[in-house]
């Protein structure tokens, strides 16, 4: 097995505008190709974080291993494992409890941990720097760099997110305009590190119809951070340089029409049931190859139609999903609905060939834990190199 990877090509993003129209230009999506990567018995994927790495010699998918402390790389072109970064639970390079990662460049990754630290680690698993994220005015009890909220980057800085309240049942509407959920870690020339929380807040009327989930997902395009809340049609357009919200444009899916309203402490599985019976936005991804944005969503379901599954099985792997395609101006180009259980939630990424979606949903009859399995989706109306 090789001991090194080629130099990583760091992507250059284009800026995004914020004017909104609703022009459907894409007629349908098709499966262009599929990949099937066999797994050995010592690997179980933690799909909370999957990152595609583009190199001079091809594309590699990095995934955390649940079985042991490691990050494994899989060659997309050769459909096989190609490289392992060891992570250590004991000794001088002990990482603690990990909560996602971000590959930055050759021989350099960032690891989010609990207690709240950003660890800079080389590909031999050696910790080269440990950054504690502290703030006297904001309790930081964990960090994450997952598919929903990966680390984002500015000039000598890292952006991170904590989208939720510790106890949403005890907060009120006024907390929306006083709670900060995005932090910035600045690296100074004198090697000092400063953490600040941005003056970024949710729209003041976020709970005008009732209390809703605070979770969100995000991406970056140049100076712009684009936040997609789970339970709001509006996106947040944030300037990294200005450290503030520029606008809250409404980008509504025609298939997302209701959100769960939180009315009190749930009893038993009541909260799960109410979530399944409502719509919700999911991951948002930027496609730098075609300069478009994908905003996924879950559709509400009639539980009687899926009675052979428990509500917890349905919640963990939602059956009905769709995706919106937006251009750089956040105009809606089209939407696509997947078949029931066709794809696995939260497990998608963008490559040169198209949008990769995992088809290994555990609720499918053909689910196989011994493989990574993805369909490459292409949309008629977008341009592809091959």
Short mmCIF file of C-alpha atoms in Angstrom, two decimals:
data_model
loop_
_atom_site.label_atom_id
_atom_site.label_comp_id
_atom_site.label_asym_id
_atom_site.label_seq_id
_atom_site.Cartn_x
_atom_site.Cartn_y
_atom_site.Cartn_z
CA UNK A 1 0.00 0.00 0.00
CA UNK A 2 1.42 3.41 -0.95
CA UNK A 3 2.72 5.63 1.85
CA UNK A 4 1.86 8.94 0.26
CA UNK A 5 -0.61 10.70 -1.99
CA UNK A 6 0.14 13.19 -4.78
CA UNK A 7 -0.08 16.88 -4.02
CA UNK A 8 -3.67 18.00 -3.51
CA UNK A 9 -5.17 20.55 -5.81
CA UNK A 10 -6.91 23.15 -3.67
CA UNK A 11 -10.13 24.26 -5.45
CA UNK A 12 -10.71 27.89 -6.42
CA UNK A 13 -14.32 28.97 -5.98
CA UNK A 14 -16.31 31.55 -7.86
CA UNK A 15 -18.32 34.21 -6.05
CA UNK A 16 -22.09 33.87 -5.72
CA UNK A 17 -24.74 36.51 -6.30
CA UNK A 18 -28.07 36.63 -4.52
CA UNK A 19 -30.79 37.55 -7.04
CA UNK A 20 -33.62 35.00 -7.11
CA UNK A 21 -35.89 33.73 -9.86
CA UNK A 22 -37.60 30.40 -10.38
CA UNK A 23 -36.66 29.18 -13.85
CA UNK A 24 -36.84 25.42 -14.41
CA UNK A 25 -34.18 24.60 -17.02
CA UNK A 26 -33.18 21.00 -16.23
CA UNK A 27 -35.54 18.39 -17.63
CA UNK A 28 -34.40 15.23 -15.82
CA UNK A 29 -31.54 13.43 -14.10
CA UNK A 30 -29.99 10.17 -15.19
CA UNK A 31 -27.54 7.63 -13.77
CA UNK A 32 -24.40 8.11 -15.84
CA UNK A 33 -22.34 5.39 -14.16
CA UNK A 34 -21.90 3.51 -10.88
CA UNK A 35 -18.94 2.55 -8.71
CA UNK A 36 -18.59 -0.41 -6.36
CA UNK A 37 -15.65 -0.48 -3.93
CA UNK A 38 -15.10 -3.65 -1.86
CA UNK A 39 -14.35 -3.27 1.85
CA UNK A 40 -12.28 -5.50 4.08
CA UNK A 41 -13.60 -6.81 7.38
CA UNK A 42 -11.58 -4.22 9.32
CA UNK A 43 -13.50 -1.26 7.89
CA UNK A 44 -16.95 0.12 8.63
CA UNK A 45 -17.59 3.57 7.16
CA UNK A 46 -18.57 6.50 9.36
CA UNK A 47 -20.61 8.36 6.77
CA UNK A 48 -21.00 11.46 8.91
CA UNK A 49 -17.89 12.67 7.09
CA UNK A 50 -16.85 11.77 3.54
CA UNK A 51 -14.50 14.05 1.60
CA UNK A 52 -13.50 13.80 -2.03
CA UNK A 53 -9.87 14.72 -2.73
CA UNK A 54 -8.81 15.70 -6.26
CA UNK A 55 -5.16 15.00 -7.05
CA UNK A 56 -2.89 14.95 -10.09
CA UNK A 57 -3.36 11.19 -10.34
CA UNK A 58 -7.10 10.95 -9.80
CA UNK A 59 -9.89 11.32 -7.25
CA UNK A 60 -9.88 9.78 -3.78
CA UNK A 61 -12.67 9.44 -1.23
CA UNK A 62 -11.62 9.85 2.42
CA UNK A 63 -13.83 8.23 5.10
CA UNK A 64 -13.43 7.72 8.85
CA UNK A 65 -13.31 4.10 10.02
CA UNK A 66 -15.63 3.01 12.85
CA UNK A 67 -13.69 -0.17 13.57
CA UNK A 68 -10.35 1.40 14.41
CA UNK A 69 -9.04 4.94 14.68
CA UNK A 70 -8.10 5.73 11.09
CA UNK A 71 -9.07 7.60 7.95
CA UNK A 72 -9.03 5.52 4.80
CA UNK A 73 -8.67 6.69 1.21
CA UNK A 74 -10.37 4.92 -1.68
CA UNK A 75 -9.44 5.47 -5.32
CA UNK A 76 -12.55 6.39 -7.30
CA UNK A 77 -10.88 5.47 -10.61
CA UNK A 78 -9.50 2.11 -9.48
CA UNK A 79 -12.38 1.34 -7.10
CA UNK A 80 -10.15 0.12 -4.29
CA UNK A 81 -8.57 1.22 -1.02
CA UNK A 82 -5.29 3.05 -1.56
CA UNK A 83 -4.09 4.71 1.65
CA UNK A 84 -4.60 4.80 5.44
CA UNK A 85 -3.97 7.62 7.92
CA UNK A 86 -3.64 6.08 11.40
CA UNK A 87 -5.16 7.89 14.36
CA UNK A 88 -4.17 7.04 17.90
CA UNK A 89 -6.29 6.63 21.02
CA UNK A 90 -3.28 6.20 23.32
CA UNK A 91 0.20 7.68 23.68
CA UNK A 92 1.64 11.12 22.81
CA UNK A 93 -0.54 11.46 19.67
CA UNK A 94 -3.80 10.58 21.42
CA UNK A 95 -6.68 12.34 19.63
CA UNK A 96 -9.46 11.98 22.21
CA UNK A 97 -13.02 11.71 20.88
CA UNK A 98 -13.06 12.60 17.18
CA UNK A 99 -15.97 14.37 15.52
CA UNK A 100 -15.09 14.79 11.86
CA UNK A 101 -12.11 15.92 9.81
CA UNK A 102 -10.99 17.99 6.85
CA UNK A 103 -8.09 17.14 4.55
CA UNK A 104 -6.34 20.45 3.83
CA UNK A 105 -3.32 19.56 1.71
CA UNK A 106 -0.69 16.91 1.23
CA UNK A 107 0.31 15.49 4.64
CA UNK A 108 -2.06 17.79 6.56
CA UNK A 109 -5.51 17.21 8.01
CA UNK A 110 -7.62 18.96 10.62
CA UNK A 111 -9.46 16.85 13.17
CA UNK A 112 -12.36 18.13 15.28
CA UNK A 113 -12.39 16.64 18.77
CA UNK A 114 -14.18 16.54 22.10
CA UNK A 115 -13.08 18.33 24.35
CA UNK A 116 -13.21 21.20 21.84
CA UNK A 117 -9.94 21.24 19.97
CA UNK A 118 -8.75 21.42 16.38
CA UNK A 119 -5.84 19.03 15.91
CA UNK A 120 -3.45 19.52 13.00
CA UNK A 121 -2.20 16.04 12.10
CA UNK A 122 0.17 14.71 9.44
CA UNK A 123 -0.49 11.56 7.43
CA UNK A 124 1.50 9.45 9.89
CA UNK A 125 -1.02 10.34 12.58
CA UNK A 126 1.36 12.65 14.45
CA UNK A 127 -0.21 15.71 16.10
CA UNK A 128 1.69 18.79 14.95
CA UNK A 129 -0.50 21.37 16.69
CA UNK A 130 -3.43 21.42 19.09
CA UNK A 131 -5.79 24.41 19.05
CA UNK A 132 -8.23 24.83 21.93
CA UNK A 133 -11.40 26.68 20.93
CA UNK A 134 -12.51 28.72 23.94
CA UNK A 135 -14.62 31.77 24.45
CA UNK A 136 -15.69 33.27 27.81
CA UNK A 137 -19.09 34.32 26.46
CA UNK A 138 -20.02 31.18 24.54
CA UNK A 139 -19.88 27.68 25.97
CA UNK A 140 -18.10 25.42 23.47
CA UNK A 141 -18.65 21.81 24.48
CA UNK A 142 -17.79 20.15 21.18
CA UNK A 143 -16.42 20.79 17.68
CA UNK A 144 -17.42 19.11 14.45
CA UNK A 145 -16.35 18.92 10.83
CA UNK A 146 -18.98 16.66 9.30
CA UNK A 147 -20.74 16.56 5.93
CA UNK A 148 -23.32 18.98 7.34
CA UNK A 149 -20.90 21.56 8.74
CA UNK A 150 -17.33 20.91 7.58
CA UNK A 151 -14.58 23.34 8.52
CA UNK A 152 -14.50 26.32 6.15
CA UNK A 153 -11.50 28.52 5.46
CA UNK A 154 -10.61 32.21 5.24
CA UNK A 155 -7.39 34.19 5.16
CA UNK A 156 -5.35 32.62 8.00
CA UNK A 157 -8.58 31.46 9.63
CA UNK A 158 -10.96 28.55 10.09
CA UNK A 159 -14.75 28.83 10.39
CA UNK A 160 -16.81 26.36 12.40
CA UNK A 161 -20.45 25.98 13.41
CA UNK A 162 -22.57 25.05 16.43
CA UNK A 163 -26.08 25.47 15.05
CA UNK A 164 -28.23 24.32 17.94
CA UNK A 165 -29.17 25.32 21.49
CA UNK A 166 -28.20 23.01 24.34
CA UNK A 167 -31.84 22.76 25.40
CA UNK A 168 -34.17 24.02 22.68
CA UNK A 169 -37.23 23.38 24.89
CA UNK A 170 -36.19 26.11 27.35
CA UNK A 171 -35.27 28.92 24.97
CA UNK A 172 -37.63 31.52 23.57
CA UNK A 173 -37.96 33.74 20.50
CA UNK A 174 -35.65 36.43 21.86
CA UNK A 175 -32.75 33.98 21.92
CA UNK A 176 -32.79 33.91 18.11
CA UNK A 177 -31.38 37.44 17.95
CA UNK A 178 -28.85 36.98 20.74
CA UNK A 179 -27.37 33.55 20.06
CA UNK A 180 -24.26 33.17 17.92
CA UNK A 181 -23.64 29.88 16.16
CA UNK A 182 -20.63 30.51 13.88
CA UNK A 183 -17.10 30.93 15.21
CA UNK A 184 -13.85 31.97 13.54
CA UNK A 185 -10.39 30.86 14.65
CA UNK A 186 -7.76 33.43 13.61
CA UNK A 187 -4.08 32.56 13.33
CA UNK A 188 -1.90 35.59 14.11
CA UNK A 189 1.62 36.36 12.85
CA UNK A 190 3.03 35.99 16.37
CA UNK A 191 1.65 32.41 16.40
CA UNK A 192 -1.16 33.37 18.78
CA UNK A 193 -4.67 32.09 18.18
CA UNK A 194 -7.89 34.00 18.75
CA UNK A 195 -11.45 32.70 18.63
CA UNK A 196 -14.37 35.02 17.93
CA UNK A 197 -18.06 34.43 17.37
CA UNK A 198 -19.50 36.22 14.35
CA UNK A 199 -22.34 38.70 14.62
CA UNK A 200 -24.46 36.36 12.53
CA UNK A 201 -28.03 35.68 13.62
CA UNK A 202 -31.08 33.91 12.29
CA UNK A 203 -33.94 35.92 10.76
CA UNK A 204 -35.95 37.43 13.61
CA UNK A 205 -39.15 35.73 12.40
CA UNK A 206 -37.64 32.22 12.22
CA UNK A 207 -40.13 30.97 14.81
CA UNK A 208 -43.16 33.04 13.80
CA UNK A 209 -45.09 29.82 13.04
CA UNK A 210 -43.73 28.01 16.09
CA UNK A 211 -40.45 26.66 17.46
CA UNK A 212 -38.45 24.64 14.91
CA UNK A 213 -35.16 22.76 14.69
CA UNK A 214 -32.06 24.97 14.72
CA UNK A 215 -29.87 22.61 12.68
CA UNK A 216 -28.30 23.76 9.43
CA UNK A 217 -25.75 22.75 6.83
CA UNK A 218 -23.35 24.98 4.90
CA UNK A 219 -20.80 25.42 2.13
CA UNK A 220 -18.32 28.04 0.94
CA UNK A 221 -17.87 29.71 -2.45
CA UNK A 222 -14.97 32.13 -2.37
CA UNK A 223 -15.70 34.84 0.19
CA UNK A 224 -19.27 33.59 0.61
CA UNK A 225 -20.58 31.18 3.21
CA UNK A 226 -23.98 29.80 2.26
CA UNK A 227 -26.06 28.41 5.15
CA UNK A 228 -29.04 26.16 4.52
CA UNK A 229 -31.29 25.67 7.59
CA UNK A 230 -33.13 22.37 7.88
CA UNK A 231 -36.46 24.08 8.57
CA UNK A 232 -36.44 27.33 6.61
CA UNK A 233 -36.73 28.00 2.88
CA UNK A 234 -34.37 30.95 3.28
CA UNK A 235 -30.63 30.64 2.83
CA UNK A 236 -28.13 32.85 4.67
CA UNK A 237 -25.56 34.58 2.48
CA UNK A 238 -22.59 35.48 4.72
CA UNK A 239 -19.47 37.42 3.81
CA UNK A 240 -16.30 35.99 5.37
CA UNK A 241 -14.50 39.31 5.02
CA UNK A 242 -17.31 41.42 6.49
CA UNK A 243 -18.25 38.70 8.99
CA UNK A 244 -21.96 39.38 8.62
CA UNK A 245 -25.10 38.28 6.80
CA UNK A 246 -25.59 39.96 3.43
CA UNK A 247 -29.07 38.61 2.74
CA UNK A 248 -31.64 35.90 3.47
CA UNK A 249 -32.90 34.87 0.00
CA UNK A 250 -35.85 32.49 -0.19
CA UNK A 251 -35.07 29.38 -2.25
CA UNK A 252 -38.09 27.10 -1.83
CA UNK A 253 -38.46 23.58 -3.17
CA UNK A 254 -41.85 22.82 -4.67
CA UNK A 255 -41.75 19.57 -2.67
CA UNK A 256 -40.99 21.09 0.76
CA UNK A 257 -44.18 22.53 2.24
CA UNK A 258 -44.25 21.79 5.97
CA UNK A 259 -41.79 21.74 8.88
CA UNK A 260 -42.09 20.09 12.26
CA UNK A 261 -43.23 22.49 14.98
CA UNK A 262 -41.76 21.66 18.40
CA UNK A 263 -44.57 21.97 20.93
CA UNK A 264 -42.94 20.50 24.02
CA UNK A 265 -40.86 17.67 25.36
CA UNK A 266 -41.52 14.59 23.17
CA UNK A 267 -42.80 11.40 24.76
CA UNK A 268 -41.32 8.16 23.46
CA UNK A 269 -40.89 8.31 19.68
CA UNK A 270 -43.32 11.20 19.22
CA UNK A 271 -40.61 13.63 18.13
CA UNK A 272 -39.31 11.16 15.54
CA UNK A 273 -42.82 10.55 14.22
CA UNK A 274 -43.53 14.28 13.89
CA UNK A 275 -40.24 14.77 12.04
CA UNK A 276 -41.04 11.96 9.58
CA UNK A 277 -44.49 13.43 8.96
CA UNK A 278 -42.97 16.75 7.85
CA UNK A 279 -40.51 17.95 5.22
CA UNK A 280 -36.94 19.03 5.91
CA UNK A 281 -33.96 20.33 3.97
CA UNK A 282 -30.78 18.25 4.05
CA UNK A 283 -27.18 18.74 2.86
CA UNK A 284 -26.14 21.55 0.55
CA UNK A 285 -23.18 20.95 -1.80
CA UNK A 286 -21.24 23.10 -4.25
CA UNK A 287 -20.30 21.66 -7.65
CA UNK A 288 -17.21 23.61 -8.70
CA UNK A 289 -16.95 21.69 -11.97
CA UNK A 290 -20.31 22.97 -13.23
CA UNK A 291 -20.73 25.98 -10.93
CA UNK A 292 -24.06 24.85 -9.49
CA UNK A 293 -25.37 24.11 -5.99
CA UNK A 294 -27.30 21.04 -4.85
CA UNK A 295 -29.78 21.45 -2.00
CA UNK A 296 -31.10 18.07 -0.84
CA UNK A 297 -34.32 17.56 1.11
CA UNK A 298 -36.41 14.90 2.84
CA UNK A 299 -40.09 14.58 2.00
CA UNK A 300 -42.72 13.77 4.59
CA UNK A 301 -44.09 10.24 4.60
CA UNK A 302 -47.25 8.39 5.49
CA UNK A 303 -46.03 5.94 8.14
CA UNK A 304 -48.71 3.38 7.21
CA UNK A 305 -47.06 3.03 3.81
CA UNK A 306 -43.79 1.93 5.44
CA UNK A 307 -45.19 -0.21 8.25
CA UNK A 308 -42.58 -2.97 7.86
CA UNK A 309 -39.97 -0.54 9.21
CA UNK A 310 -39.74 0.89 12.72
CA UNK A 311 -39.93 4.65 13.02
CA UNK A 312 -36.30 4.69 14.16
CA UNK A 313 -35.22 2.79 11.02
CA UNK A 314 -37.09 5.30 8.89
CA UNK A 315 -35.63 8.26 10.79
CA UNK A 316 -32.06 6.95 10.41
CA UNK A 317 -32.49 6.33 6.67
CA UNK A 318 -35.31 8.40 5.25
CA UNK A 319 -37.15 6.82 2.30
CA UNK A 320 -38.28 9.84 0.29
CA UNK A 321 -35.62 12.30 -0.84
CA UNK A 322 -35.08 14.90 -3.52
CA UNK A 323 -32.56 17.50 -4.67
CA UNK A 324 -32.79 21.04 -6.02
CA UNK A 325 -30.21 22.35 -8.50
CA UNK A 326 -29.36 26.06 -8.20
CA UNK A 327 -27.10 28.21 -10.37
CA UNK A 328 -24.52 30.69 -9.03
CA UNK A 329 -27.27 33.31 -8.67
CA UNK A 330 -29.30 30.92 -6.49
CA UNK A 331 -31.88 30.56 -9.26
CA UNK A 332 -33.66 27.20 -9.30
CA UNK A 333 -32.69 25.26 -12.42
CA UNK A 334 -34.67 22.15 -11.57
CA UNK A 335 -35.48 19.42 -9.07
CA UNK A 336 -35.25 15.64 -8.99
CA UNK A 337 -37.04 13.10 -6.78
CA UNK A 338 -35.34 9.81 -6.00
CA UNK A 339 -37.21 6.51 -5.70
CA UNK A 340 -38.02 5.22 -2.20
CA UNK A 341 -34.78 4.28 -0.40
CA UNK A 342 -32.85 4.80 -3.65
CA UNK A 343 -30.07 6.73 -1.90
CA UNK A 344 -28.48 6.86 1.54
CA UNK A 345 -29.03 10.12 3.46
CA UNK A 346 -26.06 12.44 4.13
CA UNK A 347 -23.74 10.38 1.92
CA UNK A 348 -23.16 12.33 -1.29
CA UNK A 349 -20.30 14.26 -2.84
CA UNK A 350 -19.35 16.00 -6.08
CA UNK A 351 -16.66 14.81 -8.52
CA UNK A 352 -15.54 15.58 -12.06
CA UNK A 353 -17.99 13.08 -13.54
CA UNK A 354 -21.05 14.35 -11.67
CA UNK A 355 -22.98 14.12 -8.41
CA UNK A 356 -22.20 10.93 -6.49
CA UNK A 357 -25.02 9.56 -4.30
CA UNK A 358 -24.67 6.46 -2.13
CA UNK A 359 -27.12 3.73 -3.12
CA UNK A 360 -26.30 1.59 -0.07
CA UNK A 361 -29.28 2.64 2.04
CA UNK A 362 -29.55 0.10 4.92
CA UNK A 363 -33.32 -0.09 4.37
CA UNK A 364 -32.88 -1.40 0.81
CA UNK A 365 -33.33 -5.11 0.15
CA UNK A 366 -29.96 -5.21 -1.64
CA UNK A 367 -28.00 -3.41 1.09
CA UNK A 368 -24.49 -4.84 1.45
CA UNK A 369 -22.17 -3.64 4.21
CA UNK A 370 -19.18 -5.11 2.36
CA UNK A 371 -19.15 -2.40 -0.31
CA UNK A 372 -19.17 1.33 -0.92
CA UNK A 373 -21.69 1.83 -3.70
CA UNK A 374 -22.45 5.08 -5.51
CA UNK A 375 -24.42 6.17 -8.56
CA UNK A 376 -23.09 9.11 -10.58
CA UNK A 377 -26.02 11.42 -11.31
CA UNK A 378 -26.03 13.81 -14.27
CA UNK A 379 -28.61 16.47 -15.10
CA UNK A 380 -29.61 17.24 -18.67
CA UNK A 381 -28.78 20.90 -19.25
CA UNK A 382 -25.47 20.89 -17.36
CA UNK A 383 -22.14 20.48 -19.15
CA UNK A 384 -19.81 17.58 -18.39
CA UNK A 385 -16.25 17.07 -19.59
CA UNK A 386 -16.87 13.58 -20.96
#
